mmCIF file of C-alpha atoms in Angstrom:
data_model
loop_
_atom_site.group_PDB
_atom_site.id
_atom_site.type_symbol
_atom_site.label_atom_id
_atom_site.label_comp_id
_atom_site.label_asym_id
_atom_site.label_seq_id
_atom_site.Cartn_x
_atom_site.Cartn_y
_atom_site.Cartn_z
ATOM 1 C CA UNK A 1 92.829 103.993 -138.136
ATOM 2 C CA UNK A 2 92.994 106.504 -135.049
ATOM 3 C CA UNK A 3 89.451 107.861 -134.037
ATOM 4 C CA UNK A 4 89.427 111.248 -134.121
ATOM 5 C CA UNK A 5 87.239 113.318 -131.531
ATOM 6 C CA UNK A 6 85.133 116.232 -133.315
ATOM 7 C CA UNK A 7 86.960 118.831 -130.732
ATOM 8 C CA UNK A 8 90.016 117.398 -132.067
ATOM 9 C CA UNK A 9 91.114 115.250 -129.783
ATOM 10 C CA UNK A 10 91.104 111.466 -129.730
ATOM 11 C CA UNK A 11 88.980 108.133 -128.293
ATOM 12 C CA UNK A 12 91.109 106.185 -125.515
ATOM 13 C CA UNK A 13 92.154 102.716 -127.018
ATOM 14 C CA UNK A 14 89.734 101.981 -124.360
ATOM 15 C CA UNK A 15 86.394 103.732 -125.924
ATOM 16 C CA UNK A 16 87.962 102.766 -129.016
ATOM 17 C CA UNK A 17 87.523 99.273 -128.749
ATOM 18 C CA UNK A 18 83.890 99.377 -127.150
ATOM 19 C CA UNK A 19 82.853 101.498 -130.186
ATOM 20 C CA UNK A 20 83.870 98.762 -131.984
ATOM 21 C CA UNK A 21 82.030 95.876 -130.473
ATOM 22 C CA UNK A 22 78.712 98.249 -130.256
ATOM 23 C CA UNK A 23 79.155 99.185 -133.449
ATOM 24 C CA UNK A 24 79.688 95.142 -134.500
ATOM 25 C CA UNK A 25 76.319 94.832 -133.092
ATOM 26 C CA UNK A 26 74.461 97.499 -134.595
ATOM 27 C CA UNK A 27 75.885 96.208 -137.833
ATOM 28 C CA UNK A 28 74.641 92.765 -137.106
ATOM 29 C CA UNK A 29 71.274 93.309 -138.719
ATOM 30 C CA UNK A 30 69.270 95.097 -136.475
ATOM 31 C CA UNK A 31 67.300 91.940 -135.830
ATOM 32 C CA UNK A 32 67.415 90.937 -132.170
ATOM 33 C CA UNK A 33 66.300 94.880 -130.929
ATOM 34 C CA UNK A 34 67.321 94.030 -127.331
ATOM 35 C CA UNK A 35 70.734 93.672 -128.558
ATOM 36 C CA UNK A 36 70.934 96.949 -130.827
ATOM 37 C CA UNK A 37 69.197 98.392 -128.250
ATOM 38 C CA UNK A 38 71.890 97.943 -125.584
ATOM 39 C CA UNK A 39 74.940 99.230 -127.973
ATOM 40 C CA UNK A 40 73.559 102.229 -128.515
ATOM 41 C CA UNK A 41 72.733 102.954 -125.488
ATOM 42 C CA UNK A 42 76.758 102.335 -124.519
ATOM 43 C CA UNK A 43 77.453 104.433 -127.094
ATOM 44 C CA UNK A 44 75.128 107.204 -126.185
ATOM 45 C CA UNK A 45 76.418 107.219 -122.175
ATOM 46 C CA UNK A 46 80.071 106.983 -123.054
ATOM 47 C CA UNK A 47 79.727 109.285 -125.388
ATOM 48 C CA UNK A 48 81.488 107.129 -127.687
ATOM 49 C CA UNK A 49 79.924 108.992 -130.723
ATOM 50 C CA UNK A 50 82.263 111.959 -129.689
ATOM 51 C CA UNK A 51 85.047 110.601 -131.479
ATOM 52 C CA UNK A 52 84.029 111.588 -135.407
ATOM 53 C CA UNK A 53 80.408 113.002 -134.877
ATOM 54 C CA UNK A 54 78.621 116.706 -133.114
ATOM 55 C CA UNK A 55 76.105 114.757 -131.312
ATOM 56 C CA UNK A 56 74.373 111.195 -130.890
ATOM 57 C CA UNK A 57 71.537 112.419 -133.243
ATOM 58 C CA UNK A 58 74.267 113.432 -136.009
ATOM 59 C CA UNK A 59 75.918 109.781 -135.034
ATOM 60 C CA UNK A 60 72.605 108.056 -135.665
ATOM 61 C CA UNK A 61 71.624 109.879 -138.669
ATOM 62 C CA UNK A 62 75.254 109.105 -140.703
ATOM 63 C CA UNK A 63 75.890 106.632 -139.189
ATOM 64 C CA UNK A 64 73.527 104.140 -139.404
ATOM 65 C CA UNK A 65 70.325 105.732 -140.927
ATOM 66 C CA UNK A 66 68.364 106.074 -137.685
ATOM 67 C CA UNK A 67 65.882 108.368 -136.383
ATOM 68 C CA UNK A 68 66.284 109.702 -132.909
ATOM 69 C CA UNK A 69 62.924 108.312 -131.869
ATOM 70 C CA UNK A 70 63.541 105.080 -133.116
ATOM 71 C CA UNK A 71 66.552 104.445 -131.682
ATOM 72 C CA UNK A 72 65.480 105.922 -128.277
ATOM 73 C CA UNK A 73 62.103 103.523 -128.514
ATOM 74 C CA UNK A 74 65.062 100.542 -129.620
ATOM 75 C CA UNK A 75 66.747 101.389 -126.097
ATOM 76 C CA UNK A 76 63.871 101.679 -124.038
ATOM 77 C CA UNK A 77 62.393 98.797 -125.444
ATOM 78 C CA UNK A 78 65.546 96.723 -124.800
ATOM 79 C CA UNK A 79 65.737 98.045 -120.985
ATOM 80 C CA UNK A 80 62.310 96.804 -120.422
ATOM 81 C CA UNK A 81 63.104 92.973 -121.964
ATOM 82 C CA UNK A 82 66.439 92.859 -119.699
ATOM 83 C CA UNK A 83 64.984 93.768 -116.962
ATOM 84 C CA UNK A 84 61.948 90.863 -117.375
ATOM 85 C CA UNK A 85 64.944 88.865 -118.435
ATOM 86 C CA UNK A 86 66.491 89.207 -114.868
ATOM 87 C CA UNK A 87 63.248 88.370 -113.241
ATOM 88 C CA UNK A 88 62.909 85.117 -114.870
ATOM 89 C CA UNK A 89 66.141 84.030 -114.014
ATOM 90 C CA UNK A 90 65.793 85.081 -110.253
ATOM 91 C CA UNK A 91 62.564 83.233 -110.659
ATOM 92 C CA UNK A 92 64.431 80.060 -112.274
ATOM 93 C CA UNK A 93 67.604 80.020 -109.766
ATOM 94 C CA UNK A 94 64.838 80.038 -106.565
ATOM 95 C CA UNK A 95 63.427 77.446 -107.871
ATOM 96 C CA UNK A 96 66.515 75.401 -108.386
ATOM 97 C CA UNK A 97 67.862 76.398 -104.939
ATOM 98 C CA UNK A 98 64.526 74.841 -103.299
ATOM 99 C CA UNK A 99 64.586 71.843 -105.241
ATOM 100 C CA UNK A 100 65.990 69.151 -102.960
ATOM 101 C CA UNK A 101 69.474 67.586 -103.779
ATOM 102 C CA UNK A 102 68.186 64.675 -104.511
ATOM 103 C CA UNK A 103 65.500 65.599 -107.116
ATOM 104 C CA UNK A 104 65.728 64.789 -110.570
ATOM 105 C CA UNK A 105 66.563 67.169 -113.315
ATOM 106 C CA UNK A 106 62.751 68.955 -114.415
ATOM 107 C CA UNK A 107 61.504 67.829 -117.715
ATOM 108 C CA UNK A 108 61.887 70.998 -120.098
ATOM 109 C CA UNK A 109 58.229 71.480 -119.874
ATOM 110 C CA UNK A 110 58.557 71.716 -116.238
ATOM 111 C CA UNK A 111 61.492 74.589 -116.409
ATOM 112 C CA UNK A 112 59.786 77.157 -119.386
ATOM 113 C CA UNK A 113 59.989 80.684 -118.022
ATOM 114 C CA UNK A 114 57.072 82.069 -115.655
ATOM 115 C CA UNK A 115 56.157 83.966 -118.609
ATOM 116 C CA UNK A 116 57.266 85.166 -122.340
ATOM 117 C CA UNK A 117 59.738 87.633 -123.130
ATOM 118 C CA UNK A 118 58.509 90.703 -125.800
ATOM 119 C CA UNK A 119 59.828 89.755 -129.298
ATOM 120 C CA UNK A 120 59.479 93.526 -131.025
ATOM 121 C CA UNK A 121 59.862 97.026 -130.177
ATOM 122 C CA UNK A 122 56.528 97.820 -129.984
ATOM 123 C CA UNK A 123 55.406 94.800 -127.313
ATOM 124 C CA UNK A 124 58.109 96.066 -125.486
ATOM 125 C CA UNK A 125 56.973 99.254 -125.624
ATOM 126 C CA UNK A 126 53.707 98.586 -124.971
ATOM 127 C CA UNK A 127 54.641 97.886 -121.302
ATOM 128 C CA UNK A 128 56.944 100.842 -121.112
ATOM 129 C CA UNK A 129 54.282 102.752 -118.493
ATOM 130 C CA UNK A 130 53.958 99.518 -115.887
ATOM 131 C CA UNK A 131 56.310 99.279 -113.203
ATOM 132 C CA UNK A 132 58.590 95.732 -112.907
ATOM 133 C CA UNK A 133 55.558 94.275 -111.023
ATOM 134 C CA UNK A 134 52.787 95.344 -113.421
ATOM 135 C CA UNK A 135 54.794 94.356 -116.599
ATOM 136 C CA UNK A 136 55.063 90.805 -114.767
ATOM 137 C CA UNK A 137 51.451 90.432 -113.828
ATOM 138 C CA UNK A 138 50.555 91.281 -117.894
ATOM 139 C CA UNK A 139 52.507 89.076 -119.199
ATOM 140 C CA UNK A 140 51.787 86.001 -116.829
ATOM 141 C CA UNK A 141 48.173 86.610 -117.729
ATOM 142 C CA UNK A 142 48.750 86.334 -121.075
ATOM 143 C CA UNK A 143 51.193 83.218 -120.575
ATOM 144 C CA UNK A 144 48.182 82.103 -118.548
ATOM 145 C CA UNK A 145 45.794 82.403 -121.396
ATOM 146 C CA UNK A 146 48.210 80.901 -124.026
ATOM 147 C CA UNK A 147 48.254 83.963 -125.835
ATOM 148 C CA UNK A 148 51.366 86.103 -127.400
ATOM 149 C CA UNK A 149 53.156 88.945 -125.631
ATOM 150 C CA UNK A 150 51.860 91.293 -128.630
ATOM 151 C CA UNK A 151 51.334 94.829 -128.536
ATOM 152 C CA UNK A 152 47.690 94.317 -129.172
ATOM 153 C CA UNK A 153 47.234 91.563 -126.558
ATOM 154 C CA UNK A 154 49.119 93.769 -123.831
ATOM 155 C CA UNK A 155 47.398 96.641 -124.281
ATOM 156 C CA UNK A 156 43.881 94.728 -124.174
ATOM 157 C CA UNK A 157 45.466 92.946 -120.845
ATOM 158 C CA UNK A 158 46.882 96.409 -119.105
ATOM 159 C CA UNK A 159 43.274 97.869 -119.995
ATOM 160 C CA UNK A 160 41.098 94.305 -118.162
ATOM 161 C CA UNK A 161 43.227 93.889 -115.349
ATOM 162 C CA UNK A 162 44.939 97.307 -114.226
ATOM 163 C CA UNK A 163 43.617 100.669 -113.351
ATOM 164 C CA UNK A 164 43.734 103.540 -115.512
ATOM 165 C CA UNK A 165 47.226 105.554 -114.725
ATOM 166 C CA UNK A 166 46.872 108.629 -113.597
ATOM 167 C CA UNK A 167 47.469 111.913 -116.133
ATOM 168 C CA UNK A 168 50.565 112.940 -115.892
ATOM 169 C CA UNK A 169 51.476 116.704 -117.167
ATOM 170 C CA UNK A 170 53.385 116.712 -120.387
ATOM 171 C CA UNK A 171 56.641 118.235 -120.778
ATOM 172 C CA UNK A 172 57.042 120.481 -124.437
ATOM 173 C CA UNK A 173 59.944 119.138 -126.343
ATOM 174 C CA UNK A 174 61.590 122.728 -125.715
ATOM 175 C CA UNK A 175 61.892 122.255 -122.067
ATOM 176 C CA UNK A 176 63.102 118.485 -122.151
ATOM 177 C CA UNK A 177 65.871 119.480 -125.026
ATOM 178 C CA UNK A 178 66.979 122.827 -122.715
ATOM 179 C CA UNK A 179 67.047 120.467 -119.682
ATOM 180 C CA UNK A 180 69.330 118.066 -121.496
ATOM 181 C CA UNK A 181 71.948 120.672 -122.741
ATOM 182 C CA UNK A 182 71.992 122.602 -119.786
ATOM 183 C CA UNK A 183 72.622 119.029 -117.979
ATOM 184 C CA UNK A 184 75.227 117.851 -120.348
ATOM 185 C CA UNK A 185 76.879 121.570 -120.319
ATOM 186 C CA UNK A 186 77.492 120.704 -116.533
ATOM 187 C CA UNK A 187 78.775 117.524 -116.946
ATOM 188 C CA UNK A 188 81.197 118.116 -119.043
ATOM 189 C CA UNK A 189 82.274 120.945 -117.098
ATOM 190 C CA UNK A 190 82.625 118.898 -114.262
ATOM 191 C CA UNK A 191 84.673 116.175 -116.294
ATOM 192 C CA UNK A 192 87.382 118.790 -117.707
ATOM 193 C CA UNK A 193 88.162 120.088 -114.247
ATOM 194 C CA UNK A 194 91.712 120.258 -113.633
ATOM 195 C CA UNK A 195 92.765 118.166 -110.596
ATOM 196 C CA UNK A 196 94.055 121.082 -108.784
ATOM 197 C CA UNK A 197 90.422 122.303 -108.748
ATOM 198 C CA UNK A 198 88.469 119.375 -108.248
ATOM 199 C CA UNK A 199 88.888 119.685 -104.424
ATOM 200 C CA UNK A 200 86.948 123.439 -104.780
ATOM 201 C CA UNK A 201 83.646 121.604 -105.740
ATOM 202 C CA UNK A 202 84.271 117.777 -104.503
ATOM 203 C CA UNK A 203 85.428 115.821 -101.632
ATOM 204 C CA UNK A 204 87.634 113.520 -104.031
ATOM 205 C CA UNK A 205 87.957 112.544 -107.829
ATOM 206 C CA UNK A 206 85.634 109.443 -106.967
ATOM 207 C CA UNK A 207 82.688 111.999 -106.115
ATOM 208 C CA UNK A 208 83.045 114.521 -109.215
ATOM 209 C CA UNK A 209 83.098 111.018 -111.261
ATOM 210 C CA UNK A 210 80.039 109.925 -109.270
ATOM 211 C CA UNK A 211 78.664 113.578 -110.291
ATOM 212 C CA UNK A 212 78.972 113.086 -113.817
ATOM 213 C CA UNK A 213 77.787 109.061 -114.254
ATOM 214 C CA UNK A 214 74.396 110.526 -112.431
ATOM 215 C CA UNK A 215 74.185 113.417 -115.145
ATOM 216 C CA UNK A 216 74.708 111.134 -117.417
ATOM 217 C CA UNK A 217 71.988 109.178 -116.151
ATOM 218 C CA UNK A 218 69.974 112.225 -116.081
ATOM 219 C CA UNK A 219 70.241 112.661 -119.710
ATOM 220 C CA UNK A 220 69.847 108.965 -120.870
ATOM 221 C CA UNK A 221 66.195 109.203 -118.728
ATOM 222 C CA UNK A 222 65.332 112.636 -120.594
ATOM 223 C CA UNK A 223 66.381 111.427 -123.849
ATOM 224 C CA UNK A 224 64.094 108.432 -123.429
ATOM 225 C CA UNK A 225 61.493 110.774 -122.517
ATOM 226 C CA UNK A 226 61.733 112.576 -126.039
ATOM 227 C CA UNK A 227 62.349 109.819 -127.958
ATOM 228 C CA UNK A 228 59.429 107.681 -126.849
ATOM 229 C CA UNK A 229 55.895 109.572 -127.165
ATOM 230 C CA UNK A 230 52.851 109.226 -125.734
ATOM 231 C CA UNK A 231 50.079 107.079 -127.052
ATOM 232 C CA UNK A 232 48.295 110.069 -127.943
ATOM 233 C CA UNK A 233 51.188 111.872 -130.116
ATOM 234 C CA UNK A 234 52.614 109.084 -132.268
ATOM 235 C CA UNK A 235 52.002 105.467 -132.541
ATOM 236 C CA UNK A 236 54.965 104.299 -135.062
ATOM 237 C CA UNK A 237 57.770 103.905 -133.034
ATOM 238 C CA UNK A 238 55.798 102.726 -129.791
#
């Protein structure tokens, strides 16, 4: 069946098929949230939602039953495991790389990661404020102290070991949404320029696609921003 767009036009065979294998994963259960978390995500970016629904929110609702918040916490939350995910490999392949040639294979005791991964949502969450270092140093204590990477445990860690983060002004809900459709009106401005007029605003059809992947990014950030709230305004999702 051929996807149709909401404006009426249609997905590539291209976004076609990705919607497919995101949506393949979504539909697997919602059980491993790293993994749920990164499809929707894709879909969000691309934009893949375009192709039957008005927005991402209208896409989540119908679609799959979601709140905005939770699925924004679900994508956050999966970010933050990747990225620990990428650390412990670095950490793994240095070590192989200084191991001499000649060295025997480590027992499996010898090779379990630096530290463990979070399991849920909300341990993931929990961490969401720490930069890549900080979220490393919490978790090694805890690894250290044979206990699990729980929200409970990470926040008691974070609150022993790290100094209290400075205040940070909030933004109201009103200015992040304006910010995100004022963002999202440009970038699809930007995307429907004909060629003949791309060289009135850009050096070359690489830089207005470089204009609109860091909008993009723009509104992915922002989005994460309203879907995630402080630990002062709700405590379900995060």
């Amino acid at each position: 069946m051929e996807m149709q767009r909401h404006s009426g036009g249609k997905l590539s065979p291209e976004e076609a098929e990705r919607l497919e294998i995101c949506e393949a994963t979504i539909d697997s259960g919602l059980k491993t949230f790293w993994e749920v978390g990164v499809a929707l995500a894709e879909v969000r970016d691309k934009r893949l939602w375009y192709g039957a629904y008005a927005s991402f929110t209208e896409y989540l609702d119908k679609k799959w039953h979601l709140r905005r918040s939770y699925a924004g916490s679900l994508m956050l939350a999966a970010d933050i495991r990747m990225e620990l995910a990428e650390r412990v490999a670095e950490r793994r392949e240095k070590l192989r790389a200084a191991r001499p040639a000649e060295a025997p294979e480590p027992e499996a005791d010898d090779d379990l990661p630096p530290f463990d991964l979070p399991d849920s949502v909300e341990s993931a969450c929990a961490l969401r404020k720490l930069d890549t270092e900080d979220k490393i140093r919490v978790l090694e204590e805890l690894k250290s102290k044979e206990l699990p990477a729980s929200k409970s445990n990470i926040k008691q860690v974070v609150d022993q070991i790290l100094p209290p983060s400075p205040k940070i002004p909030k933004l109201s809900y009103g200015t992040i949404r304006n910010s995100i459709d004022a963002i999202v009106r440009q970038a699809e401005f930007f995307d429907s320029l004909d060629p003949d007029r791309i060289g009135e605003l850009f050096q070359s059809p690489e830089h207005r696609e470089q204009a609109v992947g860091a909008l993009k990014k723009m509104v992915g950030i922002l989005e994460n921003r309203l879907a995630v709230p402080d630990d002062d305004e709700d405590e379900e999702n995060c």
